[in-house]
Amino acid sequence: MSTELLSRPAPNTAVFVPELVYFEPDAMNYTKGKMIYEWAKQQGLEIHMTTSHNQIRDLPGDTELEKYRIAKRTLVVGIRKTLKFDTSKPSAEYAIPIATGCMGHCHYCYLQTTLGAKPYIRVYVNIDDILGAAQKYIDERVPEITRFEAACTSDPVGLEHISGSLKQLIEFMGQQEHGRLRFVTKYHHVEPLLDAKHNKHTRFRFSVNADYVIKNFEPGTSKFHERIEAAGKVAKAGYPLGFIIAPIIWHEGWEEGYATLLERLHQELPTEATIDLTFEMIQHRFTRTAKNVIEKRYPKTKLEMDEEKRKYKWGRWGQGKYVYPDEQANALREFITEQIFDKFPQAKIEYFT
Ligand code: SF4
């Protein structure tokens, strides 16, 4: 291999382009539905009509694994019928649904169990109905502030070039005296959101990690340096910023990995952004059900899920989960907390769990 090839930087993570696109018929009655249809046509994608996403039974693929992989590259454009929002405690009052499913292949992702047999990506075109419902939730609680989380069931930044919904949501919340928005992403495609009139009512959070974790367990998402650079751009656009370090994984060299992460963030962020900065920390955990699914879908994963090496934590709603034993969990928490306060003394650590 020539030295030129060896020194060439790896290409940037491209925006997501699905292979198959399904439209529910009502979607075409909405401007957003028509726009996505035109986009899909321009991209030369295979387009199908379907009466409902529930009818998509025969995605191509011979094995379950192939079907799963294809589903992750399938986009369904439809209507959000249920306008009753789920709660999203403790970080927000409600989950606001603008999309479901994600094109990323993070081995540990909880969507694998929560979305069950329907891992395809759905975007909702009736954004005015969704914003109308949000308005009602806000009005009901005045003078309290109502917070909405937009990334409970998807990664909305990774779909923004297709739907444009996140910018609408940000600008809607920008005008709300009593409404606030938050979301988290593993994608660096933030350009369409940089000029949004956010009025500082949206907390833009990045899910970040040691490079080892991103490289080994988060295929299909943006790279370490891409996320950090994107965070710098978002900070310069004046958004309140936050980081979720999750899942924190015990691996060889973890101290160096997490120290480098905080160091790089420190280099990248302008000082103004460090005043109102939040961190959330979540150690890796798994349930038995999740472990079974992960082993089927990512059979070669290096994700350590040995119950013997973990502590069992009883769950409030039934099935418990396996977390790190106290000694390891405390070491992770203490080390990363120190790194955060060393680099960002004014930051707020919201929780470690
Ligand atoms: S980016 Fe987030 S939602 Fe998407 S697969 Fe990874 S963990 Fe799941």
Coordinates of C-alpha atoms and ligand atoms in Angstrom, one line a residue:
M1 CA 0.0 0.0 0.0
S2 CA 1.4 3.4 -0.9
T3 CA 2.2 5.9 1.9
E4 CA -0.3 8.3 0.3
L5 CA -3.1 5.7 1.0
L6 CA -1.9 5.0 4.5
S7 CA -1.9 8.7 5.5
R8 CA -5.2 9.5 3.9
P9 CA -7.8 10.3 6.6
A10 CA -10.8 8.0 6.9
P11 CA -13.8 9.4 5.1
N12 CA -16.4 11.3 7.2
T13 CA -19.5 9.4 8.2
A14 CA -22.0 10.0 5.5
V15 CA -25.6 11.0 6.1
F16 CA -28.0 8.1 6.2
V17 CA -29.7 7.1 2.9
P18 CA -32.2 4.3 3.2
E19 CA -32.4 1.5 0.7
L20 CA -36.2 1.1 0.8
V21 CA -38.8 3.7 1.5
Y22 CA -42.5 3.0 2.3
F23 CA -45.2 5.6 2.3
E24 CA -48.4 5.3 4.2
P25 CA -51.0 6.7 1.9
D26 CA -52.1 9.6 4.2
A27 CA -48.5 10.8 4.4
M28 CA -48.9 12.2 0.9
N29 CA -51.6 14.6 2.2
Y30 CA -48.9 16.5 4.1
T31 CA -46.2 18.9 2.7
K32 CA -43.5 17.0 4.6
G33 CA -44.7 13.7 3.1
K34 CA -44.5 15.1 -0.4
M35 CA -41.1 16.6 0.2
I36 CA -39.7 13.3 1.4
Y37 CA -41.3 11.6 -1.6
E38 CA -39.5 14.0 -3.9
W39 CA -36.2 13.5 -2.0
A40 CA -36.5 9.7 -2.2
K41 CA -37.2 9.9 -6.0
Q42 CA -34.3 12.2 -6.6
Q43 CA -32.0 9.8 -4.7
G44 CA -33.3 6.9 -6.9
L45 CA -34.6 4.9 -3.9
E46 CA -36.9 2.0 -4.2
I47 CA -40.3 3.4 -3.1
H48 CA -43.4 1.4 -2.1
M49 CA -46.8 2.4 -0.9
T50 CA -48.2 0.5 2.1
T51 CA -51.6 0.8 3.9
S52 CA -49.8 0.9 7.3
H53 CA -46.4 0.2 8.6
N54 CA -47.9 -2.8 10.4
Q55 CA -48.3 -4.4 6.9
I56 CA -44.6 -4.4 6.2
R57 CA -44.1 -8.0 6.8
D58 CA -42.0 -9.1 3.9
L59 CA -38.8 -7.2 4.0
P60 CA -36.2 -8.9 1.9
G61 CA -33.6 -11.1 3.5
D62 CA -33.2 -14.9 4.0
T63 CA -32.3 -15.0 7.6
E64 CA -33.5 -13.1 10.6
L65 CA -30.2 -11.2 10.8
E66 CA -30.4 -10.1 7.2
K67 CA -34.0 -8.9 7.7
Y68 CA -32.9 -7.0 10.7
R69 CA -30.0 -5.3 8.8
I70 CA -32.4 -4.4 5.9
A71 CA -35.0 -3.1 8.3
K72 CA -32.4 -0.7 9.7
R73 CA -32.0 0.7 6.2
T74 CA -35.8 1.0 5.6
L75 CA -37.6 4.2 6.1
V76 CA -41.4 4.4 6.7
V77 CA -43.0 7.7 6.2
G78 CA -46.3 8.0 8.0
I79 CA -48.6 9.8 10.4
R80 CA -48.3 9.9 14.2
K81 CA -51.7 8.8 15.2
T82 CA -51.2 8.7 19.0
L83 CA -50.8 12.2 20.2
K84 CA -50.7 11.2 23.8
F85 CA -47.0 11.6 24.8
D86 CA -45.2 9.2 27.1
T87 CA -43.7 10.5 30.2
S88 CA -39.9 10.8 30.2
K89 CA -38.9 11.3 33.9
P90 CA -36.6 12.4 35.4
S91 CA -34.9 14.5 32.7
A92 CA -38.1 15.7 31.0
E93 CA -41.8 15.6 31.5
Y94 CA -42.7 14.2 28.1
A95 CA -41.2 12.3 25.2
I96 CA -42.1 14.1 22.0
P97 CA -42.4 11.7 19.1
I98 CA -41.0 12.9 15.7
A99 CA -39.4 9.6 14.7
T100 CA -39.0 6.0 15.8
G101 CA -36.1 3.7 15.1
C102 CA -32.5 4.4 14.2
M103 CA -30.0 3.5 11.5
G104 CA -27.1 3.1 14.0
H105 CA -25.8 -0.3 15.0
C106 CA -24.8 0.3 18.5
H107 CA -24.5 -3.2 19.9
Y108 CA -26.0 -2.3 23.3
C109 CA -28.9 -0.1 22.0
Y110 CA -32.1 -0.5 24.0
L111 CA -34.2 0.0 20.9
Q112 CA -33.4 -3.6 20.0
T113 CA -35.6 -4.7 22.8
T114 CA -38.2 -1.9 22.9
L115 CA -38.9 -1.9 19.2
G116 CA -39.0 -5.7 19.0
A117 CA -39.8 -7.0 15.6
K118 CA -40.1 -3.5 14.0
P119 CA -36.6 -2.1 13.9
Y120 CA -37.3 0.0 10.7
I121 CA -37.2 3.8 10.9
R122 CA -40.4 5.8 11.0
V123 CA -40.7 9.5 10.5
Y124 CA -43.9 11.3 11.1
V125 CA -45.1 14.0 8.7
N126 CA -48.0 15.5 10.7
I127 CA -45.6 17.8 12.6
D128 CA -48.3 20.4 13.1
D129 CA -50.5 17.9 15.0
I130 CA -47.4 16.9 17.2
L131 CA -46.6 20.6 17.9
G132 CA -50.3 21.2 18.7
A133 CA -50.3 18.4 21.2
A134 CA -47.0 19.8 22.8
Q135 CA -48.7 23.2 23.1
K136 CA -51.6 21.6 25.0
Y137 CA -49.2 19.9 27.4
I138 CA -47.3 23.2 27.9
D139 CA -50.5 25.2 28.6
E140 CA -51.8 22.6 31.1
R141 CA -48.7 23.2 33.3
V142 CA -48.3 26.9 33.1
P143 CA -46.6 28.6 35.1
E144 CA -44.4 25.5 35.4
I145 CA -41.8 24.8 32.7
T146 CA -42.6 21.7 30.6
R147 CA -39.6 19.8 29.2
F148 CA -39.7 17.5 26.2
E149 CA -37.2 14.9 25.2
A150 CA -37.0 14.3 21.4
A151 CA -34.6 11.3 21.4
C152 CA -36.4 8.6 23.4
T153 CA -37.1 6.4 20.5
S154 CA -34.7 7.6 17.8
D155 CA -31.7 9.8 17.0
P156 CA -33.4 12.8 15.4
V157 CA -30.2 14.6 14.3
G158 CA -29.3 11.6 12.1
L159 CA -32.7 11.9 10.3
E160 CA -32.8 15.7 10.1
H161 CA -31.7 15.9 6.4
I162 CA -34.7 13.7 5.5
S163 CA -37.5 15.1 7.7
G164 CA -36.4 18.6 8.8
S165 CA -38.7 18.1 11.9
L166 CA -36.1 18.8 14.6
K167 CA -35.5 22.3 13.4
Q168 CA -39.2 23.0 13.4
L169 CA -39.4 21.6 16.9
I170 CA -36.4 23.7 18.1
E171 CA -37.9 26.9 16.6
F172 CA -41.3 26.1 18.1
M173 CA -39.8 25.7 21.6
G174 CA -37.8 28.8 21.0
Q175 CA -41.1 30.7 21.0
Q176 CA -42.5 29.0 24.1
E177 CA -42.0 30.8 27.4
H178 CA -42.9 27.7 29.3
G179 CA -41.6 24.9 26.9
R180 CA -38.1 23.5 26.7
L181 CA -36.6 20.8 24.4
R182 CA -33.7 18.4 24.9
F183 CA -32.4 15.6 22.8
V184 CA -29.2 13.6 22.4
T185 CA -27.3 12.4 19.4
K186 CA -24.4 10.3 18.2
Y187 CA -24.4 12.0 14.8
H188 CA -22.4 15.0 13.7
H189 CA -24.7 16.2 10.9
V190 CA -25.6 19.4 12.8
E191 CA -25.4 22.0 10.0
P192 CA -29.1 22.3 9.3
L193 CA -29.7 23.1 13.0
L194 CA -27.0 25.7 13.5
D195 CA -29.1 28.7 12.3
A196 CA -32.3 27.6 14.1
K197 CA -33.9 30.3 16.3
H198 CA -33.5 28.3 19.5
N199 CA -33.6 31.1 22.0
K200 CA -31.6 28.9 24.3
H201 CA -34.7 26.8 24.9
T202 CA -33.1 23.6 23.6
R203 CA -30.4 21.7 25.3
F204 CA -28.4 20.0 22.6
R205 CA -26.7 16.9 24.0
F206 CA -24.1 14.6 22.4
S207 CA -23.6 11.0 23.4
V208 CA -19.8 10.7 23.7
N209 CA -17.4 8.0 24.8
A210 CA -13.9 6.8 24.8
D211 CA -12.7 6.2 21.2
Y212 CA -12.4 2.4 21.9
V213 CA -16.1 2.2 22.8
I214 CA -17.2 4.2 19.7
K215 CA -15.0 2.1 17.4
N216 CA -16.0 -1.3 18.8
F217 CA -19.6 -0.9 19.8
E218 CA -21.2 1.9 17.8
P219 CA -20.9 1.1 14.1
G220 CA -23.0 3.2 11.8
T221 CA -22.7 6.4 14.0
S222 CA -20.4 9.4 13.8
K223 CA -16.8 9.0 14.9
F224 CA -15.2 10.3 18.1
H225 CA -13.6 13.4 16.5
E226 CA -16.7 14.1 14.4
R227 CA -18.9 14.3 17.4
I228 CA -16.5 16.5 19.3
E229 CA -16.1 18.9 16.4
A230 CA -19.9 19.0 16.0
A231 CA -20.3 19.9 19.7
G232 CA -17.9 22.8 19.2
K233 CA -20.1 24.1 16.3
V234 CA -23.3 23.7 18.4
A235 CA -21.7 25.5 21.3
K236 CA -20.7 28.4 18.9
A237 CA -24.3 28.5 17.7
G238 CA -25.2 29.4 21.3
Y239 CA -27.2 26.3 22.3
P240 CA -27.0 25.2 25.9
L241 CA -24.9 22.0 25.6
G242 CA -24.8 18.7 27.4
F243 CA -22.9 15.4 27.2
I244 CA -24.1 11.9 28.0
I245 CA -21.2 9.7 28.6
A246 CA -22.8 6.3 28.0
P247 CA -22.5 3.5 28.2
I248 CA -19.4 3.8 30.3
I249 CA -17.5 0.6 29.6
W250 CA -14.7 -1.0 31.6
H251 CA -12.0 -1.8 29.1
E252 CA -8.3 -2.0 29.0
G253 CA -7.0 1.6 29.0
W254 CA -10.3 3.1 30.1
E255 CA -8.7 5.7 32.2
E256 CA -6.7 7.1 29.3
G257 CA -9.7 6.7 27.0
Y258 CA -12.0 8.8 29.2
A259 CA -9.3 11.3 30.1
T260 CA -8.6 11.9 26.4
L261 CA -12.3 12.4 25.8
L262 CA -12.6 15.2 28.4
E263 CA -9.3 16.7 27.2
R264 CA -10.6 16.9 23.6
L265 CA -13.9 18.4 24.7
H266 CA -12.0 21.0 26.7
Q267 CA -9.9 21.9 23.7
E268 CA -12.9 22.2 21.4
L269 CA -15.5 24.1 23.4
P270 CA -15.4 27.9 23.6
T271 CA -15.3 29.2 27.2
E272 CA -18.8 30.6 27.1
A273 CA -20.2 27.1 26.5
T274 CA -18.6 25.8 29.6
I275 CA -20.7 27.9 32.0
D276 CA -24.0 26.2 31.4
L277 CA -22.8 22.6 30.6
T278 CA -24.3 19.4 31.8
F279 CA -23.0 15.8 32.0
E280 CA -24.9 12.6 32.5
M281 CA -23.1 9.4 33.1
I282 CA -24.5 5.9 32.6
Q283 CA -22.5 2.8 33.2
H284 CA -23.1 -0.2 30.9
R285 CA -25.9 -2.5 31.9
F286 CA -27.8 -5.3 30.3
T287 CA -30.8 -7.5 31.0
R288 CA -31.0 -11.2 30.2
T289 CA -33.5 -10.4 27.4
A290 CA -31.2 -7.8 25.9
K291 CA -28.2 -10.1 26.1
N292 CA -30.1 -12.7 24.1
V293 CA -31.0 -10.2 21.4
I294 CA -27.5 -8.7 21.2
E295 CA -25.9 -12.1 20.8
K296 CA -28.2 -12.9 17.9
R297 CA -27.8 -9.6 16.1
Y298 CA -24.2 -8.9 16.8
P299 CA -22.8 -12.4 17.2
K300 CA -19.2 -11.3 17.1
T301 CA -19.5 -8.5 19.6
K302 CA -16.7 -7.9 22.1
L303 CA -19.3 -6.5 24.5
E304 CA -18.6 -8.1 27.8
M305 CA -21.9 -9.5 29.2
D306 CA -20.8 -12.1 31.7
E307 CA -23.3 -12.2 34.6
E308 CA -20.7 -13.6 36.9
K309 CA -18.6 -10.4 36.6
R310 CA -21.6 -8.1 37.3
K311 CA -23.8 -7.0 40.1
Y312 CA -27.5 -7.8 39.8
K313 CA -29.7 -4.8 40.3
W314 CA -33.4 -5.4 40.9
G315 CA -35.7 -3.6 38.5
R316 CA -38.7 -1.5 39.6
W317 CA -40.8 -2.8 36.8
G318 CA -39.8 -6.5 36.8
Q319 CA -36.7 -7.7 35.1
G320 CA -33.5 -6.6 36.8
K321 CA -30.3 -5.6 35.1
Y322 CA -26.6 -6.4 35.4
V323 CA -24.4 -3.4 36.3
Y324 CA -20.7 -3.3 37.3
P325 CA -19.9 -4.3 40.9
D326 CA -19.6 -1.4 43.3
E327 CA -15.9 -1.3 43.3
Q328 CA -15.7 -0.9 39.5
A329 CA -18.7 1.4 39.3
N330 CA -17.2 3.7 41.9
A331 CA -13.8 3.7 40.2
L332 CA -15.4 4.7 36.9
R333 CA -17.6 7.4 38.5
E334 CA -14.8 8.9 40.6
F335 CA -12.3 9.0 37.8
I336 CA -14.6 10.5 35.2
T337 CA -16.1 13.0 37.7
E338 CA -12.6 14.2 38.5
Q339 CA -11.8 14.6 34.9
I340 CA -15.0 16.6 34.3
F341 CA -14.4 19.0 37.2
D342 CA -10.8 19.4 36.3
K343 CA -11.6 20.5 32.8
F344 CA -15.0 22.1 33.4
P345 CA -15.3 23.3 37.0
Q346 CA -18.6 25.0 36.4
A347 CA -20.3 22.0 34.8
K348 CA -23.2 20.3 36.4
I349 CA -23.2 16.5 36.7
E350 CA -26.8 15.5 36.6
Y351 CA -26.4 11.9 37.6
F352 CA -24.3 8.7 37.4
T353 CA -26.4 5.6 37.2
Ligands
SF4_1 S1 -27.4 6.0 17.8 FE1 -28.6 5.7 19.7 S2 -30.6 5.1 19.0 FE2 -29.2 4.7 17.3 S3 -28.5 2.6 17.4 FE3 -27.0 3.9 18.6 S4 -27.8 3.9 20.7 FE4 -29.5 3.2 19.4

